[in-house]
Amino acid sequence: MVYAPVETEDREELRAIQEERLRETVEHAYENVPFYRERLEEAGVEPSDIESLDDITKLPMTTKEDFRDEYPDGLFAVDDEEIARLHASSGTTGKPKIVSYTDDDLDVWSEVVARSLKAGGVNPGDTVQNAYGYGLFTGGLGLHYGVEELGATVIPIGSGGTQRQVELMTDLESDALSCTPSYALYLAETAEEMGYDPQELPISTIIFGAEPCTEPMREEIEERLDVNGIDIYGLSEIIGPGVSNECHEAQDGLHIWEDHFYPEVVDPQTGEPVEEGEEGELVLTTLTKEALPVLRYRTGDLTTLNYDECECGRTMVRMDNVTGRADDLLIVRGVNLYPSEIEHVVLEIDGVAPHYRIDLHKEGTLDVMELTIEKAEEFDGDDEELRDQIMTRLENVLQFTPDELELVDHGGVARTEVGKVQRVYDHRE
Ligand code: DLL
């Protein structure tokens, strides 16, 4: 069962909806956002040149820098009186990106989150404990209104206060938890320390997102808590959580709610579209946003699109789970690698806990990588053997080994109770 009939729409029909909405969005951006009018004029494009989806490549792309340059409201397309809410996404550097919503935008957002929850196996009448942060971050309120829209009960607990989360979850018999994947693991640990068996907690689904989660990490969460781990994706610039979501039937890629967000995948270096089925950077165009229409936004997130039929019956395209961003790429002594590749290799080894950090320094002109990995709590083997096993696997799979590998005991890698986990610390200039 789907939340909205359009989720199983015939693809030809869907295309017609997208084309009409694309034309309206381009017109709206051109008429109401001086930034877009200038960009389109520079590119020699008139809104009337955009007739079909194939014309989308004529449009200039929007970048994170554009959001920063136009801070705070240069990309808004409606008058202040029409704006019902503002959110912000804090980057690691500089000013946050401010995003806005009209009443209708908020309705669309609630609907796509409701679709996402339903796809993830949450049903009307269920109780959802929402442990995403409330406030300027889109996770808290985004999930909150989606749960209500679905007709489920929301517990607006927000992030942190983990012991209380565990107690309330038990007392109120929450069916689902929404939080980041790293927090799900932290909650499992805390429950254990409190004397609970995490597998006996009442939740059967975790809707996790806002940060990457590799397959071995997902397996760890599912096993430790005896739950279905469902991936929800989104970003503030486009709407927030609910751009795409996994279906619990297949758990194989995230259905993008394509009647509202049009996806493309491009080569992160050249910006040119990649062949269908190839990995690249996700580019999204909003199709219905009023307050903040965004044309061809370069998300920085790496993924692949899959147009094959899905066993759940939804016809909307699936994107691969995002385990890396184009700008996560670490270049260490000329070797290119993504932190997620290291995570993938290391977490498959028994005796290793899903907690690690990567530190990069310079020694003279040389890059030095230090990898700190936590041993599983129950590990009682030989540290040297475990170290050798990790090094050998890294060498075999990635042809790369860190300069230093430190194994630490349970709790040796700091946990993140609030916000997004940080695993890479680059101390190079
Ligand atoms: O993180 C929105 C969100 C809230 C999504 C709650 C899911 C759940 P931002 O703070 O603007 O918005 O950060 C967006 O986070 O470009 C990705 O790099 C990353 N991200 C979001 N969801 C996922 C996911 C929210 N499921 C940025 N897997 C995005 C991997 C994700 N990365």
PDB file of C-alpha atoms in Angstrom, residues 219-425:
ATOM      1  CA  GLU A 219      23.301  -4.501   9.422  1.00  0.00           C
ATOM      2  CA  GLU A 220      24.810  -3.701  12.782  1.00  0.00           C
ATOM      3  CA  ILE A 221      21.883  -1.404  13.664  1.00  0.00           C
ATOM      4  CA  GLU A 222      19.300  -3.918  12.488  1.00  0.00           C
ATOM      5  CA  GLU A 223      20.890  -6.744  14.423  1.00  0.00           C
ATOM      6  CA  ARG A 224      21.583  -4.902  17.650  1.00  0.00           C
ATOM      7  CA  LEU A 225      18.086  -3.506  17.912  1.00  0.00           C
ATOM      8  CA  ASP A 226      16.182  -6.184  16.004  1.00  0.00           C
ATOM      9  CA  VAL A 227      14.610  -3.588  13.712  1.00  0.00           C
ATOM     10  CA  ASN A 228      14.152  -2.728  10.088  1.00  0.00           C
ATOM     11  CA  GLY A 229      16.599   0.066   9.309  1.00  0.00           C
ATOM     12  CA  ILE A 230      15.077   2.360   6.684  1.00  0.00           C
ATOM     13  CA  ASP A 231      17.035   5.082   4.935  1.00  0.00           C
ATOM     14  CA  ILE A 232      15.470   8.531   4.513  1.00  0.00           C
ATOM     15  CA  TYR A 233      17.284  11.159   2.449  1.00  0.00           C
ATOM     16  CA  GLY A 234      16.884  14.853   1.935  1.00  0.00           C
ATOM     17  CA  LEU A 235      18.528  18.245   2.175  1.00  0.00           C
ATOM     18  CA  SER A 236      17.392  21.638   3.363  1.00  0.00           C
ATOM     19  CA  GLU A 237      18.031  23.418   0.073  1.00  0.00           C
ATOM     20  CA  ILE A 238      15.491  21.176  -1.665  1.00  0.00           C
ATOM     21  CA  ILE A 239      12.971  20.745   1.190  1.00  0.00           C
ATOM     22  CA  GLY A 240      14.521  18.759   4.068  1.00  0.00           C
ATOM     23  CA  PRO A 241      14.024  15.046   4.853  1.00  0.00           C
ATOM     24  CA  GLY A 242      11.631  13.272   2.476  1.00  0.00           C
ATOM     25  CA  VAL A 243      13.204  13.833  -0.930  1.00  0.00           C
ATOM     26  CA  SER A 244      13.520  10.059  -1.164  1.00  0.00           C
ATOM     27  CA  ASN A 245      13.023   7.007   0.995  1.00  0.00           C
ATOM     28  CA  GLU A 246      13.526   3.267   0.955  1.00  0.00           C
ATOM     29  CA  CYS A 247      10.534   0.973   0.745  1.00  0.00           C
ATOM     30  CA  HIS A 248      10.474  -1.739   3.378  1.00  0.00           C
ATOM     31  CA  GLU A 249       9.411  -4.308   0.780  1.00  0.00           C
ATOM     32  CA  ALA A 250      12.665  -4.220  -1.208  1.00  0.00           C
ATOM     33  CA  GLN A 251      15.005  -2.108   0.959  1.00  0.00           C
ATOM     34  CA  ASP A 252      17.008  -1.672  -2.191  1.00  0.00           C
ATOM     35  CA  GLY A 253      17.395   1.980  -3.072  1.00  0.00           C
ATOM     36  CA  LEU A 254      15.413   5.083  -2.138  1.00  0.00           C
ATOM     37  CA  HIS A 255      12.362   6.068  -4.203  1.00  0.00           C
ATOM     38  CA  ILE A 256      12.648   9.724  -5.159  1.00  0.00           C
ATOM     39  CA  TRP A 257       9.299  11.531  -4.988  1.00  0.00           C
ATOM     40  CA  GLU A 258       9.728  12.546  -8.585  1.00  0.00           C
ATOM     41  CA  ASP A 259       6.521  14.486  -8.976  1.00  0.00           C
ATOM     42  CA  HIS A 260       8.126  17.088  -6.671  1.00  0.00           C
ATOM     43  CA  PHE A 261      11.879  16.656  -7.216  1.00  0.00           C
ATOM     44  CA  TYR A 262      13.458  15.953 -10.588  1.00  0.00           C
ATOM     45  CA  PRO A 263      16.749  14.031 -10.369  1.00  0.00           C
ATOM     46  CA  GLU A 264      19.776  13.959 -12.657  1.00  0.00           C
ATOM     47  CA  VAL A 265      23.196  12.410 -12.072  1.00  0.00           C
ATOM     48  CA  VAL A 266      26.280  14.204 -13.399  1.00  0.00           C
ATOM     49  CA  ASP A 267      30.017  13.732 -13.423  1.00  0.00           C
ATOM     50  CA  PRO A 268      31.189  15.678 -10.347  1.00  0.00           C
ATOM     51  CA  GLN A 269      34.206  17.010 -12.241  1.00  0.00           C
ATOM     52  CA  THR A 270      32.628  18.106 -15.510  1.00  0.00           C
ATOM     53  CA  GLY A 271      28.961  18.526 -14.547  1.00  0.00           C
ATOM     54  CA  GLU A 272      28.008  16.508 -17.646  1.00  0.00           C
ATOM     55  CA  PRO A 273      25.256  13.854 -17.308  1.00  0.00           C
ATOM     56  CA  VAL A 274      26.603  10.318 -16.801  1.00  0.00           C
ATOM     57  CA  GLU A 275      25.277   7.223 -18.583  1.00  0.00           C
ATOM     58  CA  GLU A 276      22.168   5.703 -17.030  1.00  0.00           C
ATOM     59  CA  GLY A 277      23.131   3.464 -14.113  1.00  0.00           C
ATOM     60  CA  GLU A 278      26.525   5.100 -13.585  1.00  0.00           C
ATOM     61  CA  GLU A 279      27.524   6.721 -10.318  1.00  0.00           C
ATOM     62  CA  GLY A 280      27.845  10.476 -10.103  1.00  0.00           C
ATOM     63  CA  GLU A 281      26.686  13.565  -8.275  1.00  0.00           C
ATOM     64  CA  LEU A 282      22.972  13.933  -7.650  1.00  0.00           C
ATOM     65  CA  VAL A 283      21.457  17.106  -9.111  1.00  0.00           C
ATOM     66  CA  LEU A 284      17.913  18.020  -8.081  1.00  0.00           C
ATOM     67  CA  THR A 285      15.338  20.460  -9.443  1.00  0.00           C
ATOM     68  CA  THR A 286      12.299  21.316  -7.344  1.00  0.00           C
ATOM     69  CA  LEU A 287       9.064  21.006  -9.326  1.00  0.00           C
ATOM     70  CA  THR A 288       6.523  22.530  -6.953  1.00  0.00           C
ATOM     71  CA  LYS A 289       8.383  24.754  -4.488  1.00  0.00           C
ATOM     72  CA  GLU A 290       6.937  28.244  -4.237  1.00  0.00           C
ATOM     73  CA  ALA A 291       9.095  30.104  -1.721  1.00  0.00           C
ATOM     74  CA  LEU A 292      12.395  28.699  -2.905  1.00  0.00           C
ATOM     75  CA  PRO A 293      12.363  27.140  -6.361  1.00  0.00           C
ATOM     76  CA  VAL A 294      15.772  25.580  -7.082  1.00  0.00           C
ATOM     77  CA  LEU A 295      17.014  24.743 -10.558  1.00  0.00           C
ATOM     78  CA  ARG A 296      19.527  21.919 -11.018  1.00  0.00           C
ATOM     79  CA  TYR A 297      21.004  21.981  -7.544  1.00  0.00           C
ATOM     80  CA  ARG A 298      24.368  20.273  -7.187  1.00  0.00           C
ATOM     81  CA  THR A 299      23.871  18.315  -3.977  1.00  0.00           C
ATOM     82  CA  GLY A 300      27.446  17.058  -3.722  1.00  0.00           C
ATOM     83  CA  ASP A 301      25.992  13.625  -2.857  1.00  0.00           C
ATOM     84  CA  LEU A 302      27.156  10.622  -4.866  1.00  0.00           C
ATOM     85  CA  THR A 303      24.617   8.095  -6.069  1.00  0.00           C
ATOM     86  CA  THR A 304      23.231   6.066  -8.978  1.00  0.00           C
ATOM     87  CA  LEU A 305      19.700   6.082 -10.393  1.00  0.00           C
ATOM     88  CA  ASN A 306      17.847   2.835 -11.008  1.00  0.00           C
ATOM     89  CA  TYR A 307      14.715   2.896 -13.194  1.00  0.00           C
ATOM     90  CA  ASP A 308      13.998  -0.861 -12.892  1.00  0.00           C
ATOM     91  CA  GLU A 309      10.611  -1.898 -11.609  1.00  0.00           C
ATOM     92  CA  CYS A 310      10.495  -2.293  -7.858  1.00  0.00           C
ATOM     93  CA  GLU A 311       8.772  -5.170  -6.121  1.00  0.00           C
ATOM     94  CA  CYS A 312       6.788  -2.714  -3.981  1.00  0.00           C
ATOM     95  CA  GLY A 313       4.885  -1.493  -7.044  1.00  0.00           C
ATOM     96  CA  ARG A 314       6.110   2.089  -6.859  1.00  0.00           C
ATOM     97  CA  THR A 315       7.187   3.363 -10.251  1.00  0.00           C
ATOM     98  CA  MET A 316       9.294   6.215  -8.961  1.00  0.00           C
ATOM     99  CA  VAL A 317      13.013   5.954  -9.663  1.00  0.00           C
ATOM    100  CA  ARG A 318      15.306   4.671  -6.938  1.00  0.00           C
ATOM    101  CA  MET A 319      18.619   6.232  -5.935  1.00  0.00           C
ATOM    102  CA  ASP A 320      21.377   4.256  -4.274  1.00  0.00           C
ATOM    103  CA  ASN A 321      21.938   4.940  -0.646  1.00  0.00           C
ATOM    104  CA  VAL A 322      24.354   7.864  -0.339  1.00  0.00           C
ATOM    105  CA  THR A 323      27.547   6.766   1.352  1.00  0.00           C
ATOM    106  CA  GLY A 324      29.708   9.611   0.181  1.00  0.00           C
ATOM    107  CA  ARG A 325      29.823  13.173  -0.959  1.00  0.00           C
ATOM    108  CA  ALA A 326      32.001  14.429  -3.775  1.00  0.00           C
ATOM    109  CA  ASP A 327      33.756  16.696  -1.278  1.00  0.00           C
ATOM    110  CA  ASP A 328      34.378  13.844   1.224  1.00  0.00           C
ATOM    111  CA  LEU A 329      37.044  12.546  -1.081  1.00  0.00           C
ATOM    112  CA  LEU A 330      40.286  12.240   0.842  1.00  0.00           C
ATOM    113  CA  ILE A 331      43.476  12.610  -1.097  1.00  0.00           C
ATOM    114  CA  VAL A 332      46.222  11.091   0.980  1.00  0.00           C
ATOM    115  CA  ARG A 333      49.650  11.055  -0.603  1.00  0.00           C
ATOM    116  CA  GLY A 334      47.986  11.080  -3.991  1.00  0.00           C
ATOM    117  CA  VAL A 335      45.668   8.161  -3.233  1.00  0.00           C
ATOM    118  CA  ASN A 336      41.968   8.973  -3.586  1.00  0.00           C
ATOM    119  CA  LEU A 337      39.623   7.343  -1.159  1.00  0.00           C
ATOM    120  CA  TYR A 338      36.302   7.886   0.514  1.00  0.00           C
ATOM    121  CA  PRO A 339      35.811   7.418   4.275  1.00  0.00           C
ATOM    122  CA  SER A 340      32.866   5.139   3.488  1.00  0.00           C
ATOM    123  CA  GLU A 341      35.224   2.723   1.709  1.00  0.00           C
ATOM    124  CA  ILE A 342      37.264   2.419   4.867  1.00  0.00           C
ATOM    125  CA  GLU A 343      34.109   1.968   6.937  1.00  0.00           C
ATOM    126  CA  HIS A 344      32.886  -0.750   4.616  1.00  0.00           C
ATOM    127  CA  VAL A 345      36.087  -2.747   4.801  1.00  0.00           C
ATOM    128  CA  VAL A 346      36.679  -2.368   8.507  1.00  0.00           C
ATOM    129  CA  LEU A 347      33.158  -3.105   9.756  1.00  0.00           C
ATOM    130  CA  GLU A 348      33.089  -6.459   8.033  1.00  0.00           C
ATOM    131  CA  ILE A 349      35.748  -7.691  10.426  1.00  0.00           C
ATOM    132  CA  ASP A 350      34.614  -9.506  13.572  1.00  0.00           C
ATOM    133  CA  GLY A 351      35.886  -7.928  16.731  1.00  0.00           C
ATOM    134  CA  VAL A 352      35.491  -4.383  15.427  1.00  0.00           C
ATOM    135  CA  ALA A 353      32.811  -2.029  16.794  1.00  0.00           C
ATOM    136  CA  PRO A 354      31.079   0.446  14.453  1.00  0.00           C
ATOM    137  CA  HIS A 355      32.968   3.402  15.913  1.00  0.00           C
ATOM    138  CA  TYR A 356      36.034   4.890  14.301  1.00  0.00           C
ATOM    139  CA  ARG A 357      37.700   8.147  13.400  1.00  0.00           C
ATOM    140  CA  ILE A 358      40.136   9.245  10.756  1.00  0.00           C
ATOM    141  CA  ASP A 359      42.720  11.947  11.493  1.00  0.00           C
ATOM    142  CA  LEU A 360      44.865  13.499   8.811  1.00  0.00           C
ATOM    143  CA  HIS A 361      48.032  15.466   9.585  1.00  0.00           C
ATOM    144  CA  LYS A 362      51.042  16.766   7.754  1.00  0.00           C
ATOM    145  CA  GLU A 363      54.531  15.688   8.691  1.00  0.00           C
ATOM    146  CA  GLY A 364      56.699  18.072   6.757  1.00  0.00           C
ATOM    147  CA  THR A 365      55.202  17.868   3.311  1.00  0.00           C
ATOM    148  CA  LEU A 366      53.910  14.348   3.779  1.00  0.00           C
ATOM    149  CA  ASP A 367      50.288  13.397   4.521  1.00  0.00           C
ATOM    150  CA  VAL A 368      49.849  11.124   7.487  1.00  0.00           C
ATOM    151  CA  MET A 369      46.676   9.216   8.211  1.00  0.00           C
ATOM    152  CA  GLU A 370      45.802   7.944  11.631  1.00  0.00           C
ATOM    153  CA  LEU A 371      42.907   5.531  11.940  1.00  0.00           C
ATOM    154  CA  THR A 372      41.371   4.901  15.347  1.00  0.00           C
ATOM    155  CA  ILE A 373      39.086   1.923  15.625  1.00  0.00           C
ATOM    156  CA  GLU A 374      37.140   0.713  18.600  1.00  0.00           C
ATOM    157  CA  LYS A 375      37.193  -2.966  19.504  1.00  0.00           C
ATOM    158  CA  ALA A 376      33.867  -4.702  19.985  1.00  0.00           C
ATOM    159  CA  GLU A 377      32.893  -4.869  23.630  1.00  0.00           C
ATOM    160  CA  GLU A 378      32.948  -8.658  23.640  1.00  0.00           C
ATOM    161  CA  PHE A 379      36.307  -8.895  21.844  1.00  0.00           C
ATOM    162  CA  ASP A 380      38.754 -10.959  23.887  1.00  0.00           C
ATOM    163  CA  GLY A 381      41.242 -11.911  21.174  1.00  0.00           C
ATOM    164  CA  ASP A 382      44.727 -10.687  20.494  1.00  0.00           C
ATOM    165  CA  ASP A 383      45.082  -7.008  19.543  1.00  0.00           C
ATOM    166  CA  GLU A 384      48.057  -7.652  17.282  1.00  0.00           C
ATOM    167  CA  GLU A 385      46.154 -10.264  15.312  1.00  0.00           C
ATOM    168  CA  LEU A 386      43.164  -7.954  14.944  1.00  0.00           C
ATOM    169  CA  ARG A 387      45.446  -5.148  13.804  1.00  0.00           C
ATOM    170  CA  ASP A 388      47.067  -7.411  11.198  1.00  0.00           C
ATOM    171  CA  GLN A 389      43.689  -8.536   9.967  1.00  0.00           C
ATOM    172  CA  ILE A 390      42.490  -4.941   9.530  1.00  0.00           C
ATOM    173  CA  MET A 391      45.696  -3.864   7.778  1.00  0.00           C
ATOM    174  CA  THR A 392      45.632  -6.845   5.443  1.00  0.00           C
ATOM    175  CA  ARG A 393      42.032  -6.277   4.459  1.00  0.00           C
ATOM    176  CA  LEU A 394      42.604  -2.577   3.847  1.00  0.00           C
ATOM    177  CA  GLU A 395      45.639  -3.382   1.741  1.00  0.00           C
ATOM    178  CA  ASN A 396      43.803  -6.076  -0.231  1.00  0.00           C
ATOM    179  CA  VAL A 397      40.617  -4.168  -0.876  1.00  0.00           C
ATOM    180  CA  LEU A 398      41.750  -0.543  -1.027  1.00  0.00           C
ATOM    181  CA  GLN A 399      45.479  -0.914  -1.696  1.00  0.00           C
ATOM    182  CA  PHE A 400      45.896   1.532   1.105  1.00  0.00           C
ATOM    183  CA  THR A 401      46.880   1.290   4.747  1.00  0.00           C
ATOM    184  CA  PRO A 402      46.935   4.062   7.325  1.00  0.00           C
ATOM    185  CA  ASP A 403      50.256   5.173   8.792  1.00  0.00           C
ATOM    186  CA  GLU A 404      48.977   4.549  12.254  1.00  0.00           C
ATOM    187  CA  LEU A 405      46.233   2.256  13.414  1.00  0.00           C
ATOM    188  CA  GLU A 406      45.147   2.591  16.975  1.00  0.00           C
ATOM    189  CA  LEU A 407      42.800   0.058  18.555  1.00  0.00           C
ATOM    190  CA  VAL A 408      40.887   1.402  21.506  1.00  0.00           C
ATOM    191  CA  ASP A 409      38.612  -0.224  24.064  1.00  0.00           C
ATOM    192  CA  HIS A 410      34.848   0.096  24.228  1.00  0.00           C
ATOM    193  CA  GLY A 411      33.865   3.763  24.498  1.00  0.00           C
ATOM    194  CA  GLY A 412      37.281   4.955  23.278  1.00  0.00           C
ATOM    195  CA  VAL A 413      35.800   6.779  20.289  1.00  0.00           C
ATOM    196  CA  ALA A 414      33.557   9.674  21.356  1.00  0.00           C
ATOM    197  CA  ARG A 415      29.845   9.283  20.566  1.00  0.00           C
ATOM    198  CA  THR A 416      27.601  11.940  19.059  1.00  0.00           C
ATOM    199  CA  GLU A 417      24.444  12.446  21.049  1.00  0.00           C
ATOM    200  CA  VAL A 418      23.174  15.536  19.242  1.00  0.00           C
ATOM    201  CA  GLY A 419      23.521  16.431  15.571  1.00  0.00           C
ATOM    202  CA  LYS A 420      25.482  14.716  12.836  1.00  0.00           C
ATOM    203  CA  VAL A 421      28.416  12.446  13.520  1.00  0.00           C
ATOM    204  CA  GLN A 422      31.879  13.598  12.427  1.00  0.00           C
ATOM    205  CA  ARG A 423      34.356  10.860  11.595  1.00  0.00           C
ATOM    206  CA  VAL A 424      37.025  12.645   9.607  1.00  0.00           C
ATOM    207  CA  TYR A 425      39.295  15.276  11.153  1.00  0.00           C
TER     208      TYR A 425
END
